[in-house]
PDB file of C-alpha atoms and ligand atoms in Angstrom:
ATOM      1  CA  UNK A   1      -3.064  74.681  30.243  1.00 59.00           C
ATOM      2  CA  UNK A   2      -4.886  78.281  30.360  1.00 71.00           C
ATOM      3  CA  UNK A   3      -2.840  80.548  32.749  1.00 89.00           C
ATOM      4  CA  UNK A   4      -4.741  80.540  36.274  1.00 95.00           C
ATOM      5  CA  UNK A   5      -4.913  82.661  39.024  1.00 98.00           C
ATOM      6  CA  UNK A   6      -6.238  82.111  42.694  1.00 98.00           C
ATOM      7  CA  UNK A   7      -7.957  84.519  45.152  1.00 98.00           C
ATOM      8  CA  UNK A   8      -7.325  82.909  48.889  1.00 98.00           C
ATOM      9  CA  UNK A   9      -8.933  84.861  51.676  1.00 98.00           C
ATOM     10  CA  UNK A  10      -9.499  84.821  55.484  1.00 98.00           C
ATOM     11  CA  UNK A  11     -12.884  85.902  56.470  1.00 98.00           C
ATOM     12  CA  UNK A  12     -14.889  86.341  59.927  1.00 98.00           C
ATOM     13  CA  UNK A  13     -17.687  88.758  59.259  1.00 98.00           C
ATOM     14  CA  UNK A  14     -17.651  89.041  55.137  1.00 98.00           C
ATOM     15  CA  UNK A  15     -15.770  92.413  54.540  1.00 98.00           C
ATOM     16  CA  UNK A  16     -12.456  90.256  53.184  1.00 98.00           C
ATOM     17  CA  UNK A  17     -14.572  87.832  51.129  1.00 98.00           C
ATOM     18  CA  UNK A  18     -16.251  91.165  49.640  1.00 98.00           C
ATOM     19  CA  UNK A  19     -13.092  91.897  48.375  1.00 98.00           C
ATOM     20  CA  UNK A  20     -11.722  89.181  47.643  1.00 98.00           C
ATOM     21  CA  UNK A  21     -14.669  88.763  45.466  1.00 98.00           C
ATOM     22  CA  UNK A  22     -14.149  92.071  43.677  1.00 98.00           C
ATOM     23  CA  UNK A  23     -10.398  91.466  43.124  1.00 98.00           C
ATOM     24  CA  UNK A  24     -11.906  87.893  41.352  1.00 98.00           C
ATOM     25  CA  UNK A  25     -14.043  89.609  39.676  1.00 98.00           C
ATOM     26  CA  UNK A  26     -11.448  92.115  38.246  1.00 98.00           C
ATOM     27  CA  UNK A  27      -9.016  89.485  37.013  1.00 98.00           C
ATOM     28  CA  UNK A  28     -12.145  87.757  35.155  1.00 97.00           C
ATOM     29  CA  UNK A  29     -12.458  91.042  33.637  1.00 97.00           C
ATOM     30  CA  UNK A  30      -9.771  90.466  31.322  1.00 94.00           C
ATOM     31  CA  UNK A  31     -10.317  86.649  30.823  1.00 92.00           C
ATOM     32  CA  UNK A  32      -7.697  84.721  33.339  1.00 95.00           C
ATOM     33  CA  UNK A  33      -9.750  81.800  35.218  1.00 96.00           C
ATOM     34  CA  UNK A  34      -9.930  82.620  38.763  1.00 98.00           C
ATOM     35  CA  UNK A  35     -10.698  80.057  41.717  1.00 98.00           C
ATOM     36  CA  UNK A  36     -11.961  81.955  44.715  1.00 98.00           C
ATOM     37  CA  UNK A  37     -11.409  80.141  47.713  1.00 98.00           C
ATOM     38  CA  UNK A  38     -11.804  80.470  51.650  1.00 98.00           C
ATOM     39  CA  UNK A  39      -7.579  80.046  52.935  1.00 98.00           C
ATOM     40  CA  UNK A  40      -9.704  77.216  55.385  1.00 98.00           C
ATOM     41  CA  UNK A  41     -10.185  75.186  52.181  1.00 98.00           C
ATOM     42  CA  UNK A  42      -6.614  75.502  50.648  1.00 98.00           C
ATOM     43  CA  UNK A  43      -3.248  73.834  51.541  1.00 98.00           C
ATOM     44  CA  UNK A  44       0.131  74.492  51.035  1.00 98.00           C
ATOM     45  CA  UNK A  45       0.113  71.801  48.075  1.00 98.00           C
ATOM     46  CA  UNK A  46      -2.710  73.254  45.856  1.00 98.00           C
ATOM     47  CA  UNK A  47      -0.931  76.965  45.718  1.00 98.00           C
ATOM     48  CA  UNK A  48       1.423  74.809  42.685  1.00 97.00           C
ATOM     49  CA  UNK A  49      -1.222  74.506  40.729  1.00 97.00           C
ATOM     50  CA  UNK A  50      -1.459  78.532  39.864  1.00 97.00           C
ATOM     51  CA  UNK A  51       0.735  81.109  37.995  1.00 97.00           C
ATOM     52  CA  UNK A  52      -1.073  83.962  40.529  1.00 98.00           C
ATOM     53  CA  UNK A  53      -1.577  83.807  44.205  1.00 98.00           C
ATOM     54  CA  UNK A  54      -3.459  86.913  45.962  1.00 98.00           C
ATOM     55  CA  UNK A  55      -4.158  86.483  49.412  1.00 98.00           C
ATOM     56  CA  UNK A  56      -6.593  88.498  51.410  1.00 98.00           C
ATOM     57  CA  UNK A  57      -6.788  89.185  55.186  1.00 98.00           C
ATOM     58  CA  UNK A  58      -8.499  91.430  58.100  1.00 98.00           C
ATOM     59  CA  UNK A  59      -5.986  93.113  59.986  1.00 98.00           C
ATOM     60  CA  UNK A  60      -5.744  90.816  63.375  1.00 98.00           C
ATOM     61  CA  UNK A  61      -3.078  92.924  65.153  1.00 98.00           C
ATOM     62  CA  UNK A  62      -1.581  94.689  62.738  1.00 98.00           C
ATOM     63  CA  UNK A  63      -0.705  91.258  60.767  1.00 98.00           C
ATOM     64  CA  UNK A  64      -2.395  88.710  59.015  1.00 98.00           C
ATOM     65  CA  UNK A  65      -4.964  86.384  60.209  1.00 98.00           C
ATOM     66  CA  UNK A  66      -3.177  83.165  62.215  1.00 98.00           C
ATOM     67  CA  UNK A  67      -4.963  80.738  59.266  1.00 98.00           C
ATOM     68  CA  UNK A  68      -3.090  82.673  56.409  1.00 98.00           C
ATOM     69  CA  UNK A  69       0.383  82.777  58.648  1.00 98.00           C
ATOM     70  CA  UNK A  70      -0.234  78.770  59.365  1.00 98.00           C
ATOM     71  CA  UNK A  71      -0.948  78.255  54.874  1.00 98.00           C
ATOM     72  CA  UNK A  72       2.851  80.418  54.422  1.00 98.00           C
ATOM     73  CA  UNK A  73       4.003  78.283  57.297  1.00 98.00           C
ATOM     74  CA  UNK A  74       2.531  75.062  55.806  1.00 98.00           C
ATOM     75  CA  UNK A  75       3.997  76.194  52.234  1.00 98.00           C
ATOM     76  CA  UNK A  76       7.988  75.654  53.412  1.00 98.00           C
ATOM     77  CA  UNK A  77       7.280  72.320  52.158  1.00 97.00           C
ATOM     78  CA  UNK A  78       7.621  73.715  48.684  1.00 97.00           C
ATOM     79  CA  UNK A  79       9.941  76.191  49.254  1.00 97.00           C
ATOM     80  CA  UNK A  80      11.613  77.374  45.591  1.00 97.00           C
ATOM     81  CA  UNK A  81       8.376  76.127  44.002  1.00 98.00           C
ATOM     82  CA  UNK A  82       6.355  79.010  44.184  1.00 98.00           C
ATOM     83  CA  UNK A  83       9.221  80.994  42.714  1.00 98.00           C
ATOM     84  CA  UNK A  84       8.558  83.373  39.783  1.00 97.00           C
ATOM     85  CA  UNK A  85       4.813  83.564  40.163  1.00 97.00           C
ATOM     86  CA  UNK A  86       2.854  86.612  40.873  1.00 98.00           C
ATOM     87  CA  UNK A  87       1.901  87.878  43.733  1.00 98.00           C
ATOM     88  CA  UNK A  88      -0.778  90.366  45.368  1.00 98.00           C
ATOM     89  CA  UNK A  89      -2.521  90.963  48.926  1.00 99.00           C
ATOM     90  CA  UNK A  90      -5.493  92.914  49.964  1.00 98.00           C
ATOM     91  CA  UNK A  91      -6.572  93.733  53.751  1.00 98.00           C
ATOM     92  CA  UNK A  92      -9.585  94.967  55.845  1.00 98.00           C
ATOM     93  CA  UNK A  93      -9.084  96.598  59.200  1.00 98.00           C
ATOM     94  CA  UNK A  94     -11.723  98.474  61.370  1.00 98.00           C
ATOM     95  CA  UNK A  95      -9.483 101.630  61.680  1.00 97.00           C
ATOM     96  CA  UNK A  96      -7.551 104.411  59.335  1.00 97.00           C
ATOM     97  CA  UNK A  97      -4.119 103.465  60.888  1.00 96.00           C
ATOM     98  CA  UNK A  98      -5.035 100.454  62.461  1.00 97.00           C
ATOM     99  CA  UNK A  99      -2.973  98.186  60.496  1.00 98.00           C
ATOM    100  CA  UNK A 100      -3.956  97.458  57.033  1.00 98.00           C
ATOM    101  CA  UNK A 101      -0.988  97.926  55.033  1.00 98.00           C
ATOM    102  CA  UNK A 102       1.487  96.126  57.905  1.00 98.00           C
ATOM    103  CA  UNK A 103      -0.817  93.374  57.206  1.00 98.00           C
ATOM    104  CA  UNK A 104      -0.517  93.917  53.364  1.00 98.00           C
ATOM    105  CA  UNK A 105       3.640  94.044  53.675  1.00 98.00           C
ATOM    106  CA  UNK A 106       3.682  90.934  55.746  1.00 98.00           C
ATOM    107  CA  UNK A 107       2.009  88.959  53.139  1.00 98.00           C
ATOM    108  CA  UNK A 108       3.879  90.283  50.484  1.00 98.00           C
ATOM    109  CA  UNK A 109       7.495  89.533  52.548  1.00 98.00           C
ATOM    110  CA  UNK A 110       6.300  85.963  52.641  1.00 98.00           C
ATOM    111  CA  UNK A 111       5.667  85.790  49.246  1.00 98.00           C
ATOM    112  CA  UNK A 112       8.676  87.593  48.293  1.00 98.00           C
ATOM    113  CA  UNK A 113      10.336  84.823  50.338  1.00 98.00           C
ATOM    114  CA  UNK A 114       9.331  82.083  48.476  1.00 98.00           C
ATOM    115  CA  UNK A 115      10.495  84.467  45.497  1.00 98.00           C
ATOM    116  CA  UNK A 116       7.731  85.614  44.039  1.00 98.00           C
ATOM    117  CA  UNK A 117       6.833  88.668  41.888  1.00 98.00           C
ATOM    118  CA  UNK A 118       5.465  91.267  42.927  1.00 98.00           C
ATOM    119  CA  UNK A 119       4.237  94.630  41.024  1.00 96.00           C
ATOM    120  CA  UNK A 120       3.220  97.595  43.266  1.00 96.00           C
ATOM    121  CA  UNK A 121       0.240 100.141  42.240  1.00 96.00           C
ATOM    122  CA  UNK A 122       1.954 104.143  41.712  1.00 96.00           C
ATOM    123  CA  UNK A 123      -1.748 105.938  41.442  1.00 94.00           C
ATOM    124  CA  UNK A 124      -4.038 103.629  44.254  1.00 95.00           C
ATOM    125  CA  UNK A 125      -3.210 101.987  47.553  1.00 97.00           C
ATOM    126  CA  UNK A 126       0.554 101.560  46.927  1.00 98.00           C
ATOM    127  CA  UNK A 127       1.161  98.083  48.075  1.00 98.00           C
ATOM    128  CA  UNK A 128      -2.583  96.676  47.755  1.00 98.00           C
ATOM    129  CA  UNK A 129      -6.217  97.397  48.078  1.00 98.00           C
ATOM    130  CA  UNK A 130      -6.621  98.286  51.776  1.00 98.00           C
ATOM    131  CA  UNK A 131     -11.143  98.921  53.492  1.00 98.00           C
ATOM    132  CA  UNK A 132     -12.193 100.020  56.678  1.00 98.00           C
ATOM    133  CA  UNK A 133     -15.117  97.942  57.289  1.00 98.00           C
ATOM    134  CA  UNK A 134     -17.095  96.775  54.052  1.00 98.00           C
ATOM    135  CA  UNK A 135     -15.229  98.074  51.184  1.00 98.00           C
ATOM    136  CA  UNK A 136     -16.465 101.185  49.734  1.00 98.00           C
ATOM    137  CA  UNK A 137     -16.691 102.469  46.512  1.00 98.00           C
ATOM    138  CA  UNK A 138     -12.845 103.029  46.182  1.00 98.00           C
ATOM    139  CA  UNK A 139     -11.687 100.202  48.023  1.00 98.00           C
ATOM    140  CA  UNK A 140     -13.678  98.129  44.771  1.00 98.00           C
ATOM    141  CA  UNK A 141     -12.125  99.986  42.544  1.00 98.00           C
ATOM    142  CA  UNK A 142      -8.789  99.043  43.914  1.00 98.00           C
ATOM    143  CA  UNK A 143      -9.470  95.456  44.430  1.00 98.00           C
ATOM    144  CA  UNK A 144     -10.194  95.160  40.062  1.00 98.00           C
ATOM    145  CA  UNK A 145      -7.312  96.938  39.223  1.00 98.00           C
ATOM    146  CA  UNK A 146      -5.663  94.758  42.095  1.00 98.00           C
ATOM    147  CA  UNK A 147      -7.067  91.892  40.408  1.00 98.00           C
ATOM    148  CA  UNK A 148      -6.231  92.899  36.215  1.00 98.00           C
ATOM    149  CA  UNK A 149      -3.025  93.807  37.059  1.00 97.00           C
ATOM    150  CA  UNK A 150      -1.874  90.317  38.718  1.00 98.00           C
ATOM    151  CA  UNK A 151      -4.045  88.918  35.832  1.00 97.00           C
ATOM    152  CA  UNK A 152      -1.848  91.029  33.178  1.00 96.00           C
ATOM    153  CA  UNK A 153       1.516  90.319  34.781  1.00 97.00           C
ATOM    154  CA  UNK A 154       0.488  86.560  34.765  1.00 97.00           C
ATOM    155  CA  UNK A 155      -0.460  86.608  30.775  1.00 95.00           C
ATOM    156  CA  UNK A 156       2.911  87.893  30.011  1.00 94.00           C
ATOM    157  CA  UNK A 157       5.025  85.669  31.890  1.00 95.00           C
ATOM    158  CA  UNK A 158       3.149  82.996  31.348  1.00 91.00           C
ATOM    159  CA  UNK A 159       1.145  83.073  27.931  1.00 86.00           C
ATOM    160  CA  UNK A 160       0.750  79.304  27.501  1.00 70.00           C
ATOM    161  CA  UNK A 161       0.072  78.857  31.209  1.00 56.00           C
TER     162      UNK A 161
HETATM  163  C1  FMN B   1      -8.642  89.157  66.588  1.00 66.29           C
HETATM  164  C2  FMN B   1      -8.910  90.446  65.891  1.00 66.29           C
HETATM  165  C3  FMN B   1      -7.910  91.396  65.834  1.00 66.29           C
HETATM  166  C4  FMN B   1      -8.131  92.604  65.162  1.00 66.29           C
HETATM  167  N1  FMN B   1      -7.113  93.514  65.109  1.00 66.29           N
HETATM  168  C5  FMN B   1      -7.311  94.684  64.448  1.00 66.29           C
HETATM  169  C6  FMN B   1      -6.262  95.653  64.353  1.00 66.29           C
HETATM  170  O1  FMN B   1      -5.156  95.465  64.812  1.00 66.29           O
HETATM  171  N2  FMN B   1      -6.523  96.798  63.680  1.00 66.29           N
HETATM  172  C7  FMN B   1      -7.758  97.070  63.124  1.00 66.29           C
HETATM  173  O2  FMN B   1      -7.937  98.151  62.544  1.00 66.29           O
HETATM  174  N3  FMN B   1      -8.750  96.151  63.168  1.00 66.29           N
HETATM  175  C8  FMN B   1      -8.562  94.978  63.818  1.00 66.29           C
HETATM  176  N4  FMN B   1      -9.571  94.032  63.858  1.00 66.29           N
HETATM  177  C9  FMN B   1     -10.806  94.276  63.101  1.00 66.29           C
HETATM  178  C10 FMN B   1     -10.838  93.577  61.741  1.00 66.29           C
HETATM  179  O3  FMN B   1      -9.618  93.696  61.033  1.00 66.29           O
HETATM  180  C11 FMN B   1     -11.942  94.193  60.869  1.00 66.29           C
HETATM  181  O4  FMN B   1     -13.186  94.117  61.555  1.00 66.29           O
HETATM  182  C12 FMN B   1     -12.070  93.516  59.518  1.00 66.29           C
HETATM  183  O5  FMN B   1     -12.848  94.330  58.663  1.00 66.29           O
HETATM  184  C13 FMN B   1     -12.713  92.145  59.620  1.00 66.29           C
HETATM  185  O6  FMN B   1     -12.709  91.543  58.358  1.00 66.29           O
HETATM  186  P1  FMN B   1     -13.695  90.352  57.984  1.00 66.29           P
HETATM  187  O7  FMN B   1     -15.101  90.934  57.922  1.00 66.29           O
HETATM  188  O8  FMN B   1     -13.239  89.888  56.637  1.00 66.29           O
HETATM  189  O9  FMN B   1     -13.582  89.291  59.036  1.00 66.29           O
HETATM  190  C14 FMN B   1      -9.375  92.847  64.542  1.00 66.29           C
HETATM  191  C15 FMN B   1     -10.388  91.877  64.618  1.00 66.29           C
HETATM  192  C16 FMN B   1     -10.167  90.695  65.282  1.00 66.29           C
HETATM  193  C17 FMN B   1     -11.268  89.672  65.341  1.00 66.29           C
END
């Protein structure tokens, strides 16, 4: 089976599912097959079925939204079976400061729970594509390299899929 990747996100007014698209788009880029799917439409039992899980979020109090927390909270029932796949997160908030990257970490301690991998960007948003708002032309940028390098770190551990 081809290696495959999935792009969950939590959207209320479209600037998450703008980059959630982009960070889709990205891993396309470099020929991985990518499902793109709402986090409403997902449960705990369909994140098996992927070598790559990004999750996206707005920044609802400095954390994740509570439909992403109750997906991790719904995946205990495969705890250790999510281990050794790849991980990523992305996050909008409406302010500089006002809590993208907390959200970003929180995701990425979940996922690091269930033992995932996780590889961290040195030049762009260290820890994950973070926009204020709509993403702008940087934040898109981010969210494709987001998006090739999951896809990359997925081809290599898993080249048959
Ligand atoms: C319940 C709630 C809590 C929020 N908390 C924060 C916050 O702590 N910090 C912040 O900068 N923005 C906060 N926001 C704003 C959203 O993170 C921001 O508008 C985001 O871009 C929305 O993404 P979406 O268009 O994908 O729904 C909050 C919004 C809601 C609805």
């Amino acid at each position: 089976m081809m290696s495959r990747i999935l792009v969950g996100y939590h959207s209320r007014s479209g600037n998450t599912q703008k980059m959630a698209e982009t960070v889709a788009a990205g891993a396309r880029s470099v020929g991985i097959e990518v499902d793109l799917k709402p986090i409403a439409d997902l449960s705990a039992a369909d994140l098996l079925q992927y070598d790559g899980l990004i999750f996206g979020s707005p920044t609802y109090y400095g954390t994740m939204a509570a439909p992403v927390k109750e997906l991790f909270d719904e995946s205990i029932r495969f705890h250790g079976k999510l281990e050794g796949k790849v991980g990523g997160a992305f996050a909008s908030s409406a302010n500089v400061g006002g809590g993208n990257e907390t959200t970003i970490l929180d995701i990425l301690k979940a996922m690091l729970i269930h033992g995932m991998v996780i590889r961290g960007d040195h030049r762009g948003d260290h820890y994950g594509p973070v926009a204020i708002g709509a993403p702008d032309a940087r934040s898109k940028k981010l969210c494709v390299a987001l998006g090739k390098r999951v896809a990359a770190l997925v081809k290599q551990l898993y080249p048959e899929g």
